[in-house]
Structure formats: structure tokens, C-alpha cells
């Protein structure tokens, strides 16, 4: 799918390591590169797009008339903005589309967040351990990551769903166990480069355990990178998750998700295309919004560095 | 080079072994298949006898050995529903999937090449933003949704193109367009970055100093050097392109691998899922390996890395 195989390490920026135990260190000053682009238009637009989706997921359930499951066949297939009781219209069973869209947003985003957290925890743990301890563990994790990248992941997920039967838990666990390679690579490289720094060696000579040193001195330096990858990965995960939902391999009816709503709406493209377009629009706002916002944090934003240093013949 | 070669081949073999093991574990996790194979009124003794005949009552490691031996002999067992060898059912769908993947890959590359050359020829930043932003926006919706929009416009509203099946060359247009535009931005970024890298090289300056035109320098000097890394990445991406076609096939009812797999999943026809999984994994791993070794062959710097 949209699994981008960017060269490893593209996301490792040259930020100075921070260490809580050393006070007043004249550590390499953090480059003031973020100065002045805090509120680029892309960032504002992206935030607005994400805000709209969050509003949809969080505020709509508080409105009167929120009912994603109630059927009313006499009011089925209303187009948006034609019925004051159903602002965005109704689906083929007469269920309120705004309510369903809101619930679907919460469900889809909830699953995506759970997946990203699982990915980040697995990837960062494996990566830090590999980079810190090196040796066999390092080559084992690296091989595992390579093998993981060389597998047709979507097909594996389909196969798992074939056995266990589809459910939200299966989606979270399978996606959570497969998209961790980015985190592992970055945190491995960072941990490796920090392994022999004084602030790591010093506590070791004074009897600090490896686990403690990793938690206290490596993790804080890796954490911000993990956050950045997580922020950009959310969009990718939403896309992959939705594809699985579209194939019927996620949360099961009557609970809606964007993917399954689009699948249902596809049957009525001729009569009421909004059934498919609106959930797609919500997904677009999320993914594009996340791209715009994350540009601020990644050196290689959608156009970012490429454009700034862009040279032409 | 031999060391690198051995390492890569060992890794590819290990990957395939992992997929095999995974497929085996999944296959056993579905339970014993006799209940599915026999009519509903079969007695427990009959079910047990068939499970025994199929080897499902053996210890697990014996089953795994038998499974590996069978797979190496190309035998994935019979489809539970169609009573035909599962591998045959998968392989007969491959041409349709390959057709889709090939044209999409080609169209994506050609579009990206045209865009990257246009950017470099005009030297226009606006053009570059336009292509990259446009491609990124396209990537902000999943393939299956873009496909629906395309169907909505070209089939429902304009009535120009078929939205389902694989009847005529025209039915290729929408699925290929969907996949190719999804790949477009990745290729444009790679090609543009590669060309921009070449632009500052000495040989380019020399070529300009000889008085050659910009188009000539671009096409005959820079392009050959820029293309290799792009083709490598594009080749590596071929695997995920194949994965992506599975979903697009579902939208357009394209009778390929994706359709046979999703059908098999909904019918719990596990031999087909296993065979499909392994066929795709084999393609995936072979393509990755071939691309890796090829680029090491063409560009000696690669093997040093």
C-alpha cells in the first residue's frame, strides 16, 4: 500500500542530545531551525483540518439527536442538508449519517492511535536494546526488521483475519505487530550513537544497571524522535486500517468505521454518492491534515527540505 | 560481492521460511478441516478418520515437516470449496494481477519521469510544488476511495468507462489510473531528488561548458546516472504495489489474486489463503532480491555499503 520505503535514517535529525542529570552543560546548542516557521500556512491549515475531524468525533455525540444505530426506513437515503432532523442525511436503513460518521471517526482514530502506540512501544524497545547492547541482539533485531519489511504485510493481515475472524482487536494487534520498523531503526541508530557518550558511561562506572541507564539516559533522547515518527505514521496507519475495514476485516457491523462506511456507500454511488464521499472526506481531512502538520517536525516534509535546497539543472 | 550475495540470499530464504511457518501456524490454528470437508451428517468417526488420513492427528513437528515437504513439491492441498489444487486456483489468477501491476507500475514511472524532466527543464519551483503537493493530496486518500471517485466521475456521471470486471482494454483504465497516481508522488520525489543531486556534479558543468543544450545535458548525461537509484527504490516498491492491487481489485471486481484471496478469506478456504500468501511472498522476495543484486552489479558502490 502506501508503505514508503524511504532510505533508513532519513528521519534522524541532528538534534543535540539532552540529559536530565547534567546541569548547566554547554551541550551543543539546539539549532534554532524551527524559529519563524511555527505558524506556516500549511501548519495552520493542517491543524484546522485535524481540528474539524476531532470536533466531529468528540463533540457530535454531545448533540441532541445523536443516534448512530436507530433505523427509520421511512426516512432512508436522505441527501445531506435536506432534512433538519438528519443534517448530513441518512443511509439505506435510515440511520443518521452525521451520528454514524462521528462514531466511525472515533472508532477509526481510536484503532489507529492504539496501533501507533503499540508500534512505538515495540519498535523503540527493540531498537534501543539493539543499539545499546549491540552484538547478537543487534543483528537479530536488524534481521527481524529486514524480514518484516520484505513481507507482504497486508496479505499476512488478511490471512490472520481469515483464521481468527475479523474484529477490532485483531486489527490492532496485527497492525501493531507489523509497522514498528521505522521506530526500531531510528531508536537503534540513536542508542548506538549515544552508547559511548560520557553521560551514558559515567553512571555505568558508578554501578548503574543497564535498564536504568537506558530508561534514564537513552530513552529521553529517543523519545522526541518516536513522537515525530508516530505523528507521521498515524496517517499511514489510518489508510492501511481503512483498506482492511473496506475489505470487511475490521470492526463488524453495526459499528461503523470509515472504511466499512465507504464499502456500504459504494452500493449506492448512483443514487446517493454522499454515503461514500463523506467518510472519504473525513479520512482525507485526517491524512492530509496530519501531513501538513507533521511537515513542521520532519526535515523531509512533503515538499520541505527538497524544495528549500532544491537545485535545478 | 560473494559475501553480500550470500547474505542477501540467506536473508531471502529466511524470510520465505518465516512466511511458511506463519502460514503453517495459521493453518493449524483454524482447527482440523474434516468438519468443513465432509457433509453435515458425517459421524464423528468419519470426521476423525478423514483428519487422520489428511495427517492432522500427527504430532505438530511431524505435520510441519510434511507441510514443508509438500510445499516444496508445490502441493498446498485441495481447496475446501472447489475441490481443486489450491495452488492452481491461485496461479490461474496471476496473469490478471500481473497485467494490472505492470501497467500501473509503467504508467506511474512514465508520469513521474515526465514530471521530473519538466521540473528540471523549466527549473520552476512552482511546477515542483504543484506535482509534489498534487501527488501528496492524491496519497491522502486510500486507493479504494480514489477508485470510487474515479468510478463516480467516469462511469456514473460521464458513462465513459466500465467500472467492473475485465472485459475489454477499457476496463484496465480506471484501476491502472488509481494505482499509478498513488505511486506517482513517491517516484517524482525520488527522480527529482536524484536529478537535483546530479545537477551539481562536475561532469554536468563540463557538459554545459561545452555549450550543450539544457535538454541534451539532462537527457543524455544526467538521466542515466539519476535513474539507477530511482529504479532500485521503484523495484523495492513493486512488492507493496502488488499488495495494493489486492484492495483495488476488490473495488473493480478485477478477477485477480486479490479477489481469489478475499473470497477465500470470507469462505474460510484456508489452503487457498496459504497458497496465495506464499506465492505473493515468493514474488515479493524474488523481486527485492533481484533488484538488490542487480543494482550491486550495475553500480559497484552499492556492494561496498
PDB file of C-alpha atoms in Angstrom, chain A residues 18-211:
ATOM      1  CA  UNK A  18      19.552  16.209  26.192  1.00  0.00           C
ATOM      2  CA  UNK A  19      20.391  14.738  29.541  1.00  0.00           C
ATOM      3  CA  UNK A  20      18.498  15.383  32.723  1.00  0.00           C
ATOM      4  CA  UNK A  21      21.390  14.515  35.023  1.00  0.00           C
ATOM      5  CA  UNK A  22      23.849  17.025  33.758  1.00  0.00           C
ATOM      6  CA  UNK A  23      23.068  20.545  34.744  1.00  0.00           C
ATOM      7  CA  UNK A  24      24.364  23.591  33.060  1.00  0.00           C
ATOM      8  CA  UNK A  25      26.152  21.584  30.390  1.00  0.00           C
ATOM      9  CA  UNK A  26      27.118  23.728  27.484  1.00  0.00           C
ATOM     10  CA  UNK A  27      25.797  20.967  25.239  1.00  0.00           C
ATOM     11  CA  UNK A  28      25.692  21.760  21.576  1.00  0.00           C
ATOM     12  CA  UNK A  29      23.055  24.441  21.347  1.00  0.00           C
ATOM     13  CA  UNK A  30      19.806  23.227  19.832  1.00  0.00           C
ATOM     14  CA  UNK A  31      19.757  24.618  16.337  1.00  0.00           C
ATOM     15  CA  UNK A  32      17.222  27.402  16.063  1.00  0.00           C
ATOM     16  CA  UNK A  33      15.879  25.893  12.889  1.00  0.00           C
ATOM     17  CA  UNK A  34      12.277  25.890  13.944  1.00  0.00           C
ATOM     18  CA  UNK A  35      12.319  29.583  14.526  1.00  0.00           C
ATOM     19  CA  UNK A  36       9.974  31.500  12.300  1.00  0.00           C
ATOM     20  CA  UNK A  37       8.162  28.559  10.780  1.00  0.00           C
ATOM     21  CA  UNK A  38       5.987  27.750  13.749  1.00  0.00           C
ATOM     22  CA  UNK A  39       2.882  29.075  12.067  1.00  0.00           C
ATOM     23  CA  UNK A  40       3.379  28.359   8.405  1.00  0.00           C
ATOM     24  CA  UNK A  41       0.145  28.375   6.401  1.00  0.00           C
ATOM     25  CA  UNK A  42       0.414  24.615   5.908  1.00  0.00           C
ATOM     26  CA  UNK A  43       0.581  24.129   9.663  1.00  0.00           C
ATOM     27  CA  UNK A  44      -2.490  26.295  10.256  1.00  0.00           C
ATOM     28  CA  UNK A  45      -4.500  24.625   7.509  1.00  0.00           C
ATOM     29  CA  UNK A  46      -3.436  21.180   8.689  1.00  0.00           C
ATOM     30  CA  UNK A  47      -4.406  21.951  12.273  1.00  0.00           C
ATOM     31  CA  UNK A  48      -7.780  23.229  11.123  1.00  0.00           C
ATOM     32  CA  UNK A  49      -8.407  20.047   9.129  1.00  0.00           C
ATOM     33  CA  UNK A  50      -7.461  17.813  12.049  1.00  0.00           C
ATOM     34  CA  UNK A  51      -9.483  20.002  14.402  1.00  0.00           C
ATOM     35  CA  UNK A  52     -12.573  19.543  12.262  1.00  0.00           C
ATOM     36  CA  UNK A  53     -12.285  15.755  12.428  1.00  0.00           C
ATOM     37  CA  UNK A  54     -11.665  15.771  16.174  1.00  0.00           C
ATOM     38  CA  UNK A  55     -14.685  18.027  16.582  1.00  0.00           C
ATOM     39  CA  UNK A  56     -16.718  15.553  14.577  1.00  0.00           C
ATOM     40  CA  UNK A  57     -15.557  12.663  16.738  1.00  0.00           C
ATOM     41  CA  UNK A  58     -15.731  14.380  20.120  1.00  0.00           C
ATOM     42  CA  UNK A  59     -18.488  16.990  20.002  1.00  0.00           C
ATOM     43  CA  UNK A  60     -21.180  15.484  17.781  1.00  0.00           C
ATOM     44  CA  UNK A  61     -22.006  12.737  20.339  1.00  0.00           C
ATOM     45  CA  UNK A  62     -22.945  15.508  22.761  1.00  0.00           C
ATOM     46  CA  UNK A  63     -25.506  16.989  20.381  1.00  0.00           C
ATOM     47  CA  UNK A  64     -29.198  16.127  20.730  1.00  0.00           C
ATOM     48  CA  UNK A  65     -30.344  13.533  18.209  1.00  0.00           C
ATOM     49  CA  UNK A  66     -27.064  11.602  18.263  1.00  0.00           C
ATOM     50  CA  UNK A  67     -28.053   8.065  17.332  1.00  0.00           C
ATOM     51  CA  UNK A  68     -25.752   6.036  15.095  1.00  0.00           C
ATOM     52  CA  UNK A  69     -27.804   2.830  15.268  1.00  0.00           C
ATOM     53  CA  UNK A  70     -31.501   3.807  15.237  1.00  0.00           C
ATOM     54  CA  UNK A  71     -33.130   2.769  11.964  1.00  0.00           C
ATOM     55  CA  UNK A  72     -36.007   4.587  10.317  1.00  0.00           C
ATOM     56  CA  UNK A  73     -36.853   3.102   6.951  1.00  0.00           C
ATOM     57  CA  UNK A  74     -39.398   5.824   6.217  1.00  0.00           C
ATOM     58  CA  UNK A  75     -36.563   8.359   6.229  1.00  0.00           C
ATOM     59  CA  UNK A  76     -33.972   6.294   4.349  1.00  0.00           C
ATOM     60  CA  UNK A  77     -31.492   7.652   1.802  1.00  0.00           C
ATOM     61  CA  UNK A  78     -31.972  11.355   2.516  1.00  0.00           C
ATOM     62  CA  UNK A  79     -29.349  13.566   0.867  1.00  0.00           C
ATOM     63  CA  UNK A  80     -27.329  15.942   3.081  1.00  0.00           C
ATOM     64  CA  UNK A  81     -28.935  19.233   4.149  1.00  0.00           C
ATOM     65  CA  UNK A  82     -32.446  18.226   3.100  1.00  0.00           C
ATOM     66  CA  UNK A  83     -33.796  17.065   6.438  1.00  0.00           C
ATOM     67  CA  UNK A  84     -33.403  19.188   9.576  1.00  0.00           C
ATOM     68  CA  UNK A  85     -33.509  16.055  11.750  1.00  0.00           C
ATOM     69  CA  UNK A  86     -30.617  14.481   9.844  1.00  0.00           C
ATOM     70  CA  UNK A  87     -28.148  17.205   8.958  1.00  0.00           C
ATOM     71  CA  UNK A  88     -25.960  15.053   6.692  1.00  0.00           C
ATOM     72  CA  UNK A  89     -28.809  12.816   5.554  1.00  0.00           C
ATOM     73  CA  UNK A  90     -29.413   9.129   6.206  1.00  0.00           C
ATOM     74  CA  UNK A  91     -28.160   5.800   4.887  1.00  0.00           C
ATOM     75  CA  UNK A  92     -30.089   2.961   3.277  1.00  0.00           C
ATOM     76  CA  UNK A  93     -31.553   1.909   6.645  1.00  0.00           C
ATOM     77  CA  UNK A  94     -32.464   5.462   7.600  1.00  0.00           C
ATOM     78  CA  UNK A  95     -29.672   5.790  10.167  1.00  0.00           C
ATOM     79  CA  UNK A  96     -28.409   9.310  10.825  1.00  0.00           C
ATOM     80  CA  UNK A  97     -25.274   9.835   8.765  1.00  0.00           C
ATOM     81  CA  UNK A  98     -23.770  12.563  10.943  1.00  0.00           C
ATOM     82  CA  UNK A  99     -24.001  10.316  14.007  1.00  0.00           C
ATOM     83  CA  UNK A 100     -22.546   7.365  12.155  1.00  0.00           C
ATOM     84  CA  UNK A 101     -19.764   9.483  10.731  1.00  0.00           C
ATOM     85  CA  UNK A 102     -18.939  10.745  14.208  1.00  0.00           C
ATOM     86  CA  UNK A 103     -18.832   7.269  15.718  1.00  0.00           C
ATOM     87  CA  UNK A 104     -16.832   5.972  12.754  1.00  0.00           C
ATOM     88  CA  UNK A 105     -14.284   8.755  13.243  1.00  0.00           C
ATOM     89  CA  UNK A 106     -13.894   7.886  16.912  1.00  0.00           C
ATOM     90  CA  UNK A 107     -13.598   4.170  16.117  1.00  0.00           C
ATOM     91  CA  UNK A 108     -11.140   4.589  13.253  1.00  0.00           C
ATOM     92  CA  UNK A 109      -8.942   7.112  15.042  1.00  0.00           C
ATOM     93  CA  UNK A 110      -9.069   5.093  18.257  1.00  0.00           C
ATOM     94  CA  UNK A 111      -7.830   1.991  16.475  1.00  0.00           C
ATOM     95  CA  UNK A 112      -5.153   3.995  14.658  1.00  0.00           C
ATOM     96  CA  UNK A 113      -3.891   5.507  17.935  1.00  0.00           C
ATOM     97  CA  UNK A 114      -3.788   2.119  19.618  1.00  0.00           C
ATOM     98  CA  UNK A 115      -1.826   0.709  16.680  1.00  0.00           C
ATOM     99  CA  UNK A 116       0.658   3.563  16.646  1.00  0.00           C
ATOM    100  CA  UNK A 117       1.251   3.302  20.391  1.00  0.00           C
ATOM    101  CA  UNK A 118       1.822  -0.435  20.114  1.00  0.00           C
ATOM    102  CA  UNK A 119       4.188   0.108  17.163  1.00  0.00           C
ATOM    103  CA  UNK A 120       6.102   2.800  19.003  1.00  0.00           C
ATOM    104  CA  UNK A 121       6.500   0.749  22.175  1.00  0.00           C
ATOM    105  CA  UNK A 122       7.639  -2.381  20.335  1.00  0.00           C
ATOM    106  CA  UNK A 123       9.877  -0.572  17.866  1.00  0.00           C
ATOM    107  CA  UNK A 124      11.511   1.742  20.381  1.00  0.00           C
ATOM    108  CA  UNK A 125      12.135  -1.042  22.890  1.00  0.00           C
ATOM    109  CA  UNK A 126      13.658  -3.369  20.315  1.00  0.00           C
ATOM    110  CA  UNK A 127      15.618  -0.565  18.676  1.00  0.00           C
ATOM    111  CA  UNK A 128      17.047   0.835  21.915  1.00  0.00           C
ATOM    112  CA  UNK A 129      18.025  -2.611  23.145  1.00  0.00           C
ATOM    113  CA  UNK A 130      19.643  -3.447  19.807  1.00  0.00           C
ATOM    114  CA  UNK A 131      21.572  -0.204  19.594  1.00  0.00           C
ATOM    115  CA  UNK A 132      22.592  -0.225  23.253  1.00  0.00           C
ATOM    116  CA  UNK A 133      23.699  -3.836  23.639  1.00  0.00           C
ATOM    117  CA  UNK A 134      24.853  -4.368  20.059  1.00  0.00           C
ATOM    118  CA  UNK A 135      26.258  -7.772  19.126  1.00  0.00           C
ATOM    119  CA  UNK A 136      23.930 -10.675  18.501  1.00  0.00           C
ATOM    120  CA  UNK A 137      20.861  -8.872  19.770  1.00  0.00           C
ATOM    121  CA  UNK A 138      21.560  -6.083  17.299  1.00  0.00           C
ATOM    122  CA  UNK A 139      21.881  -8.394  14.326  1.00  0.00           C
ATOM    123  CA  UNK A 140      18.796 -10.335  15.423  1.00  0.00           C
ATOM    124  CA  UNK A 141      16.668  -7.180  15.593  1.00  0.00           C
ATOM    125  CA  UNK A 142      18.064  -5.879  12.315  1.00  0.00           C
ATOM    126  CA  UNK A 143      17.295  -9.158  10.583  1.00  0.00           C
ATOM    127  CA  UNK A 144      13.820  -9.196  12.096  1.00  0.00           C
ATOM    128  CA  UNK A 145      13.239  -5.684  10.764  1.00  0.00           C
ATOM    129  CA  UNK A 146      14.511  -6.574   7.302  1.00  0.00           C
ATOM    130  CA  UNK A 147      12.377  -9.690   7.177  1.00  0.00           C
ATOM    131  CA  UNK A 148       9.390  -7.689   8.329  1.00  0.00           C
ATOM    132  CA  UNK A 149       9.924  -5.197   5.500  1.00  0.00           C
ATOM    133  CA  UNK A 150      10.279  -7.997   2.985  1.00  0.00           C
ATOM    134  CA  UNK A 151       6.874  -9.457   3.764  1.00  0.00           C
ATOM    135  CA  UNK A 152       3.616  -8.606   2.067  1.00  0.00           C
ATOM    136  CA  UNK A 153       2.097  -7.268   5.269  1.00  0.00           C
ATOM    137  CA  UNK A 154      -1.438  -6.614   4.069  1.00  0.00           C
ATOM    138  CA  UNK A 155      -1.712 -10.205   2.903  1.00  0.00           C
ATOM    139  CA  UNK A 156      -0.472 -11.504   6.243  1.00  0.00           C
ATOM    140  CA  UNK A 157      -3.147  -9.448   7.951  1.00  0.00           C
ATOM    141  CA  UNK A 158      -5.777 -10.855   5.617  1.00  0.00           C
ATOM    142  CA  UNK A 159      -4.577 -14.353   6.444  1.00  0.00           C
ATOM    143  CA  UNK A 160      -4.745 -13.707  10.187  1.00  0.00           C
ATOM    144  CA  UNK A 161      -8.266 -12.365   9.863  1.00  0.00           C
ATOM    145  CA  UNK A 162      -9.179 -15.493   7.937  1.00  0.00           C
ATOM    146  CA  UNK A 163      -8.269 -17.590  10.938  1.00  0.00           C
ATOM    147  CA  UNK A 164      -9.378 -15.525  13.905  1.00  0.00           C
ATOM    148  CA  UNK A 165     -12.370 -13.910  12.286  1.00  0.00           C
ATOM    149  CA  UNK A 166     -12.296 -10.146  11.848  1.00  0.00           C
ATOM    150  CA  UNK A 167     -12.535  -7.777  14.823  1.00  0.00           C
ATOM    151  CA  UNK A 168     -11.089  -4.507  16.039  1.00  0.00           C
ATOM    152  CA  UNK A 169      -8.740  -6.345  18.399  1.00  0.00           C
ATOM    153  CA  UNK A 170      -7.312  -8.424  15.569  1.00  0.00           C
ATOM    154  CA  UNK A 171      -6.705  -5.297  13.505  1.00  0.00           C
ATOM    155  CA  UNK A 172      -4.976  -3.530  16.384  1.00  0.00           C
ATOM    156  CA  UNK A 173      -2.767  -6.473  17.299  1.00  0.00           C
ATOM    157  CA  UNK A 174      -1.773  -7.435  13.761  1.00  0.00           C
ATOM    158  CA  UNK A 175      -1.068  -3.884  12.584  1.00  0.00           C
ATOM    159  CA  UNK A 176       0.552  -3.142  15.936  1.00  0.00           C
ATOM    160  CA  UNK A 177       2.971  -6.022  15.486  1.00  0.00           C
ATOM    161  CA  UNK A 178       3.935  -5.177  11.918  1.00  0.00           C
ATOM    162  CA  UNK A 179       4.599  -1.451  11.466  1.00  0.00           C
ATOM    163  CA  UNK A 180       7.314  -0.935  14.091  1.00  0.00           C
ATOM    164  CA  UNK A 181      10.389  -0.992  11.847  1.00  0.00           C
ATOM    165  CA  UNK A 182      10.695   2.783  11.469  1.00  0.00           C
ATOM    166  CA  UNK A 183      10.794   3.306  15.235  1.00  0.00           C
ATOM    167  CA  UNK A 184      13.290   0.486  15.683  1.00  0.00           C
ATOM    168  CA  UNK A 185      15.681   1.830  13.069  1.00  0.00           C
ATOM    169  CA  UNK A 186      15.727   5.374  14.377  1.00  0.00           C
ATOM    170  CA  UNK A 187      15.992   4.452  18.043  1.00  0.00           C
ATOM    171  CA  UNK A 188      18.644   1.834  17.291  1.00  0.00           C
ATOM    172  CA  UNK A 189      20.811   4.369  15.483  1.00  0.00           C
ATOM    173  CA  UNK A 190      20.324   6.953  18.208  1.00  0.00           C
ATOM    174  CA  UNK A 191      21.040   4.480  21.007  1.00  0.00           C
ATOM    175  CA  UNK A 192      24.135   3.298  19.165  1.00  0.00           C
ATOM    176  CA  UNK A 193      25.468   6.795  18.804  1.00  0.00           C
ATOM    177  CA  UNK A 194      24.771   7.601  22.466  1.00  0.00           C
ATOM    178  CA  UNK A 195      26.145   4.337  23.844  1.00  0.00           C
ATOM    179  CA  UNK A 196      29.673   5.618  24.385  1.00  0.00           C
ATOM    180  CA  UNK A 197      28.881   9.171  25.369  1.00  0.00           C
ATOM    181  CA  UNK A 198      30.137  10.271  28.754  1.00  0.00           C
ATOM    182  CA  UNK A 199      26.709  10.728  30.268  1.00  0.00           C
ATOM    183  CA  UNK A 200      25.949   7.091  29.498  1.00  0.00           C
ATOM    184  CA  UNK A 201      29.310   5.695  30.556  1.00  0.00           C
ATOM    185  CA  UNK A 202      29.558   7.672  33.804  1.00  0.00           C
ATOM    186  CA  UNK A 203      26.536   6.173  35.556  1.00  0.00           C
ATOM    187  CA  UNK A 204      27.622   2.723  34.357  1.00  0.00           C
ATOM    188  CA  UNK A 205      31.016   3.044  36.052  1.00  0.00           C
ATOM    189  CA  UNK A 206      29.231   4.037  39.224  1.00  0.00           C
ATOM    190  CA  UNK A 207      27.208   0.848  39.246  1.00  0.00           C
ATOM    191  CA  UNK A 208      24.067   1.918  37.412  1.00  0.00           C
ATOM    192  CA  UNK A 209      22.224  -1.001  35.841  1.00  0.00           C
ATOM    193  CA  UNK A 210      21.753  -1.167  32.087  1.00  0.00           C
ATOM    194  CA  UNK A 211      17.982  -0.986  32.372  1.00  0.00           C
TER     195      UNK A 211
END
